[in-house]
PDB file of C-alpha atoms in Angstrom:
ATOM      1  CA  MET A   1     -19.230  -8.334  -2.097  1.00 34.00           C
ATOM      2  CA  HIS A   2     -17.632 -11.466  -3.518  1.00 40.00           C
ATOM      3  CA  ILE A   3     -14.793 -13.155  -1.634  1.00 39.00           C
ATOM      4  CA  ARG A   4     -12.653 -15.706  -3.421  1.00 46.00           C
ATOM      5  CA  PRO A   5     -11.903 -18.727  -1.247  1.00 46.00           C
ATOM      6  CA  GLY A   6      -8.436 -18.738   0.268  1.00 49.00           C
ATOM      7  CA  ARG A   7      -7.601 -15.151  -0.683  1.00 49.00           C
ATOM      8  CA  TYR A   8      -8.197 -11.641   0.499  1.00 51.00           C
ATOM      9  CA  ASN A   9      -9.541 -10.565  -2.865  1.00 50.00           C
ATOM     10  CA  TYR A  10     -12.671  -8.503  -2.994  1.00 49.00           C
ATOM     11  CA  SER A  11     -14.673  -7.381  -5.971  1.00 46.00           C
ATOM     12  CA  VAL A  12     -16.822  -4.436  -5.065  1.00 47.00           C
ATOM     13  CA  SER A  13     -19.746  -3.197  -7.123  1.00 47.00           C
ATOM     14  CA  GLU A  14     -19.250   0.154  -8.836  1.00 51.00           C
ATOM     15  CA  ASP A  15     -21.853   1.992  -6.751  1.00 53.00           C
ATOM     16  CA  VAL A  16     -20.386   1.002  -3.362  1.00 55.00           C
ATOM     17  CA  MET A  17     -16.931   2.562  -3.478  1.00 66.00           C
ATOM     18  CA  GLU A  18     -15.933   5.839  -5.064  1.00 81.00           C
ATOM     19  CA  LEU A  19     -12.150   5.423  -5.098  1.00 84.00           C
ATOM     20  CA  ILE A  20     -11.318   1.717  -5.268  1.00 84.00           C
ATOM     21  CA  HIS A  21     -12.585  -0.618  -7.981  1.00 82.00           C
ATOM     22  CA  GLN A  22     -11.043  -3.828  -6.653  1.00 85.00           C
ATOM     23  CA  PHE A  23      -8.429  -4.775  -4.079  1.00 87.00           C
ATOM     24  CA  GLY A  24      -6.521  -7.592  -2.429  1.00 88.00           C
ATOM     25  CA  GLU A  25      -4.758  -7.366   0.902  1.00 90.00           C
ATOM     26  CA  MET A  26      -1.826  -9.242   2.407  1.00 92.00           C
ATOM     27  CA  TRP A  27      -1.426 -11.788  -0.364  1.00 92.00           C
ATOM     28  CA  ALA A  28       1.523 -14.080   0.246  1.00 93.00           C
ATOM     29  CA  ARG A  29       4.370 -13.690  -2.211  1.00 94.00           C
ATOM     30  CA  THR A  30       4.287 -17.024  -4.007  1.00 93.00           C
ATOM     31  CA  PRO A  31       4.960 -17.816  -7.662  1.00 91.00           C
ATOM     32  CA  LYS A  32       1.309 -18.880  -7.963  1.00 91.00           C
ATOM     33  CA  ASN A  33      -0.060 -15.593  -6.541  1.00 91.00           C
ATOM     34  CA  ILE A  34       2.264 -13.506  -8.701  1.00 88.00           C
ATOM     35  CA  LYS A  35       1.240 -15.478 -11.792  1.00 86.00           C
ATOM     36  CA  ASN A  36      -2.475 -15.381 -10.965  1.00 85.00           C
ATOM     37  CA  ILE A  37      -2.648 -11.674 -10.198  1.00 85.00           C
ATOM     38  CA  ARG A  38      -3.427 -10.993 -13.877  1.00 81.00           C
ATOM     39  CA  ALA A  39      -6.465 -13.289 -13.748  1.00 82.00           C
ATOM     40  CA  ALA A  40      -7.656 -11.813 -10.449  1.00 80.00           C
ATOM     41  CA  LEU A  41      -7.753  -8.272 -11.797  1.00 78.00           C
ATOM     42  CA  LYS A  42     -10.669  -7.402 -14.024  1.00 68.00           C
ATOM     43  CA  LYS A  43      -9.645  -6.240 -17.481  1.00 70.00           C
ATOM     44  CA  PRO A  44      -8.841  -3.561 -18.493  1.00 70.00           C
ATOM     45  CA  ALA A  45      -8.547  -2.089 -14.983  1.00 69.00           C
ATOM     46  CA  ARG A  46      -5.101  -3.129 -13.802  1.00 84.00           C
ATOM     47  CA  ALA A  47      -3.635   0.222 -12.827  1.00 89.00           C
ATOM     48  CA  GLY A  48      -3.430   1.211  -9.206  1.00 92.00           C
ATOM     49  CA  VAL A  49      -1.229   1.285  -6.142  1.00 94.00           C
ATOM     50  CA  TYR A  50       0.442  -1.596  -4.377  1.00 94.00           C
ATOM     51  CA  ILE A  51       2.279  -2.124  -1.117  1.00 94.00           C
ATOM     52  CA  LEU A  52       5.103  -4.588  -0.504  1.00 93.00           C
ATOM     53  CA  TYR A  53       5.491  -5.907   3.041  1.00 93.00           C
ATOM     54  CA  ASP A  54       8.215  -7.576   5.059  1.00 91.00           C
ATOM     55  CA  GLY A  55       5.954  -9.535   7.383  1.00 90.00           C
ATOM     56  CA  ALA A  56       3.377  -6.953   8.407  1.00 89.00           C
ATOM     57  CA  THR A  57       5.708  -3.971   7.884  1.00 89.00           C
ATOM     58  CA  PRO A  58       5.268  -1.994   4.662  1.00 90.00           C
ATOM     59  CA  VAL A  59       8.611  -1.473   2.915  1.00 87.00           C
ATOM     60  CA  TYR A  60       7.594  -0.178  -0.518  1.00 89.00           C
ATOM     61  CA  ILE A  61       4.640   1.644  -2.031  1.00 91.00           C
ATOM     62  CA  GLY A  62       4.325   2.000  -5.782  1.00 91.00           C
ATOM     63  CA  LYS A  63       1.854   2.660  -8.570  1.00 92.00           C
ATOM     64  CA  GLY A  64       1.269   1.531 -12.130  1.00 92.00           C
ATOM     65  CA  ASN A  65       0.206  -1.658 -13.886  1.00 92.00           C
ATOM     66  CA  ILE A  66      -0.080  -3.885 -10.822  1.00 92.00           C
ATOM     67  CA  PRO A  67       0.701  -7.318 -12.365  1.00 92.00           C
ATOM     68  CA  TYR A  68       3.685  -5.935 -14.287  1.00 91.00           C
ATOM     69  CA  ARG A  69       5.080  -4.049 -11.285  1.00 92.00           C
ATOM     70  CA  LEU A  70       4.735  -7.061  -8.958  1.00 93.00           C
ATOM     71  CA  GLU A  71       6.422  -9.385 -11.453  1.00 92.00           C
ATOM     72  CA  LYS A  72       9.218  -6.844 -11.842  1.00 93.00           C
ATOM     73  CA  ALA A  73       9.608  -6.549  -8.039  1.00 91.00           C
ATOM     74  CA  THR A  74      10.332 -10.294  -7.821  1.00 92.00           C
ATOM     75  CA  ARG A  75      13.377  -9.793 -10.066  1.00 91.00           C
ATOM     76  CA  ASN A  76      14.837  -6.405  -9.140  1.00 86.00           C
ATOM     77  CA  LYS A  77      16.736  -5.020  -6.143  1.00 81.00           C
ATOM     78  CA  ARG A  78      13.618  -5.259  -3.951  1.00 75.00           C
ATOM     79  CA  LYS A  79      13.233  -9.025  -4.439  1.00 86.00           C
ATOM     80  CA  ASN A  80      14.745  -9.994  -1.065  1.00 88.00           C
ATOM     81  CA  PHE A  81      12.898  -7.381   0.992  1.00 88.00           C
ATOM     82  CA  TRP A  82       9.260  -8.459   0.811  1.00 92.00           C
ATOM     83  CA  ASP A  83       7.080 -11.504   1.369  1.00 94.00           C
ATOM     84  CA  HIS A  84       3.487 -10.166   1.145  1.00 95.00           C
ATOM     85  CA  PHE A  85       1.704  -7.577  -0.961  1.00 94.00           C
ATOM     86  CA  SER A  86      -1.546  -5.620  -1.105  1.00 94.00           C
ATOM     87  CA  TRP A  87      -2.998  -4.020  -4.216  1.00 92.00           C
ATOM     88  CA  TYR A  88      -5.723  -1.482  -4.944  1.00 91.00           C
ATOM     89  CA  VAL A  89      -7.146  -0.805  -8.422  1.00 90.00           C
ATOM     90  CA  ILE A  90      -8.040   2.886  -8.556  1.00 88.00           C
ATOM     91  CA  LYS A  91     -11.203   3.810 -10.491  1.00 86.00           C
ATOM     92  CA  ASP A  92      -9.967   7.213 -11.621  1.00 86.00           C
ATOM     93  CA  GLU A  93      -6.358   6.976 -12.780  1.00 85.00           C
ATOM     94  CA  THR A  94      -5.982  10.758 -12.540  1.00 86.00           C
ATOM     95  CA  VAL A  95      -5.900  10.467  -8.734  1.00 87.00           C
ATOM     96  CA  MET A  96      -3.579   7.437  -8.631  1.00 88.00           C
ATOM     97  CA  HIS A  97      -0.466   9.545  -7.977  1.00 88.00           C
ATOM     98  CA  ASP A  98      -2.073  11.380  -5.060  1.00 87.00           C
ATOM     99  CA  VAL A  99      -3.276   8.084  -3.536  1.00 89.00           C
ATOM    100  CA  GLU A 100       0.298   6.777  -3.710  1.00 90.00           C
ATOM    101  CA  VAL A 101       1.590   9.985  -2.091  1.00 87.00           C
ATOM    102  CA  LEU A 102      -0.993   9.767   0.673  1.00 87.00           C
ATOM    103  CA  LEU A 103       0.075   6.207   1.477  1.00 89.00           C
ATOM    104  CA  LEU A 104       3.762   7.164   1.337  1.00 87.00           C
ATOM    105  CA  ARG A 105       3.248  10.019   3.761  1.00 83.00           C
ATOM    106  CA  THR A 106       1.688   7.721   6.336  1.00 84.00           C
ATOM    107  CA  LEU A 107       4.946   5.778   6.599  1.00 82.00           C
ATOM    108  CA  PRO A 108       7.748   6.923   8.887  1.00 79.00           C
ATOM    109  CA  PRO A 109      10.844   7.900   6.886  1.00 76.00           C
ATOM    110  CA  TYR A 110      12.833   4.864   8.035  1.00 73.00           C
ATOM    111  CA  LEU A 111      10.246   2.588   6.399  1.00 68.00           C
ATOM    112  CA  ARG A 112      10.638   4.328   3.053  1.00 61.00           C
ATOM    113  CA  TYR A 113      14.198   3.098   2.487  1.00 59.00           C
ATOM    114  CA  LEU A 114      13.296   1.211  -0.692  1.00 57.00           C
ATOM    115  CA  THR A 115      10.893   3.818  -2.052  1.00 60.00           C
ATOM    116  CA  LYS A 116      13.391   6.679  -1.658  1.00 58.00           C
ATOM    117  CA  GLN A 117      10.734   9.336  -2.029  1.00 62.00           C
ATOM    118  CA  SER A 118       8.494  11.339   0.250  1.00 59.00           C
ATOM    119  CA  GLY A 119       5.888  12.076  -2.390  1.00 61.00           C
ATOM    120  CA  LYS A 120       4.499  15.352  -3.603  1.00 62.00           C
ATOM    121  CA  PHE A 121       0.829  15.921  -4.276  1.00 59.00           C
ATOM    122  CA  THR A 122       0.061  17.093  -7.803  1.00 64.00           C
ATOM    123  CA  THR A 123      -2.239  20.020  -7.136  1.00 65.00           C
ATOM    124  CA  ILE A 124      -2.737  20.699  -3.438  1.00 62.00           C
ATOM    125  CA  ARG A 125      -0.388  22.649  -1.236  1.00 61.00           C
ATOM    126  CA  SER A 126       0.471  22.073   2.376  1.00 58.00           C
ATOM    127  CA  THR A 127      -0.884  24.312   5.094  1.00 60.00           C
ATOM    128  CA  ASP A 128       1.944  24.645   7.589  1.00 64.00           C
ATOM    129  CA  GLN A 129       1.293  24.977  11.262  1.00 61.00           C
ATOM    130  CA  HIS A 130       2.574  27.904  13.267  1.00 66.00           C
ATOM    131  CA  PRO A 131       5.965  27.131  14.934  1.00 71.00           C
ATOM    132  CA  SER A 132       4.465  27.655  18.393  1.00 72.00           C
ATOM    133  CA  ASP A 133       1.940  24.868  17.649  1.00 71.00           C
ATOM    134  CA  GLN A 134       4.547  22.237  16.770  1.00 69.00           C
ATOM    135  CA  ALA A 135       5.175  21.040  20.334  1.00 74.00           C
ATOM    136  CA  ALA A 136       2.789  18.225  21.183  1.00 77.00           C
ATOM    137  CA  GLU A 137       0.877  17.964  24.432  1.00 78.00           C
ATOM    138  CA  TYR A 138       2.625  15.935  27.098  1.00 77.00           C
ATOM    139  CA  ILE A 139       0.909  12.600  27.648  1.00 80.00           C
ATOM    140  CA  THR A 140       1.363   9.985  30.343  1.00 81.00           C
ATOM    141  CA  ARG A 141       1.078   6.327  29.593  1.00 78.00           C
ATOM    142  CA  LYS A 142      -0.246   3.812  32.056  1.00 75.00           C
ATOM    143  CA  LYS A 143       2.158   1.149  33.173  1.00 73.00           C
ATOM    144  CA  ASP A 144       1.822  -2.141  31.401  1.00 66.00           C
ATOM    145  CA  ILE A 145      -0.534  -4.247  33.524  1.00 61.00           C
ATOM    146  CA  ARG A 146       1.489  -7.343  32.689  1.00 64.00           C
ATOM    147  CA  SER A 147       4.644  -5.814  34.118  1.00 58.00           C
ATOM    148  CA  ASN A 148       5.706  -6.461  37.705  1.00 57.00           C
ATOM    149  CA  LYS A 149       7.360  -3.062  37.945  1.00 54.00           C
TER     150      LYS A 149
END
């Protein structure tokens, strides 16, 4: 694995990972990083999914040509909502939509306010649970050891 100094940018050999070709995590939103994202991504593989963060909180998940979409996000209605980004180049573009949906579905609905979609998988169907199995087990949490109460 090769790590570029000063960045969370990894290049992974083809035989190591089945899904991801290359990725970068929690890059700061700076004009330099946005400009250099094209150079960081190996040609021609630039398509994948990306996540925009407000601090450490994800606020948008998208897919497509990563450099183009990030440059666009600095100029559109999302421009004042994010300060970091992560990106993942997907080896097989036919699964890119489902990867985006999987990431979207991990977010609580209130964090999807910019995405405005819940995501639908392309080919698989949901297996619903029986209504009697929807109530979770009651759990008790230990008191915070730092608390005086």
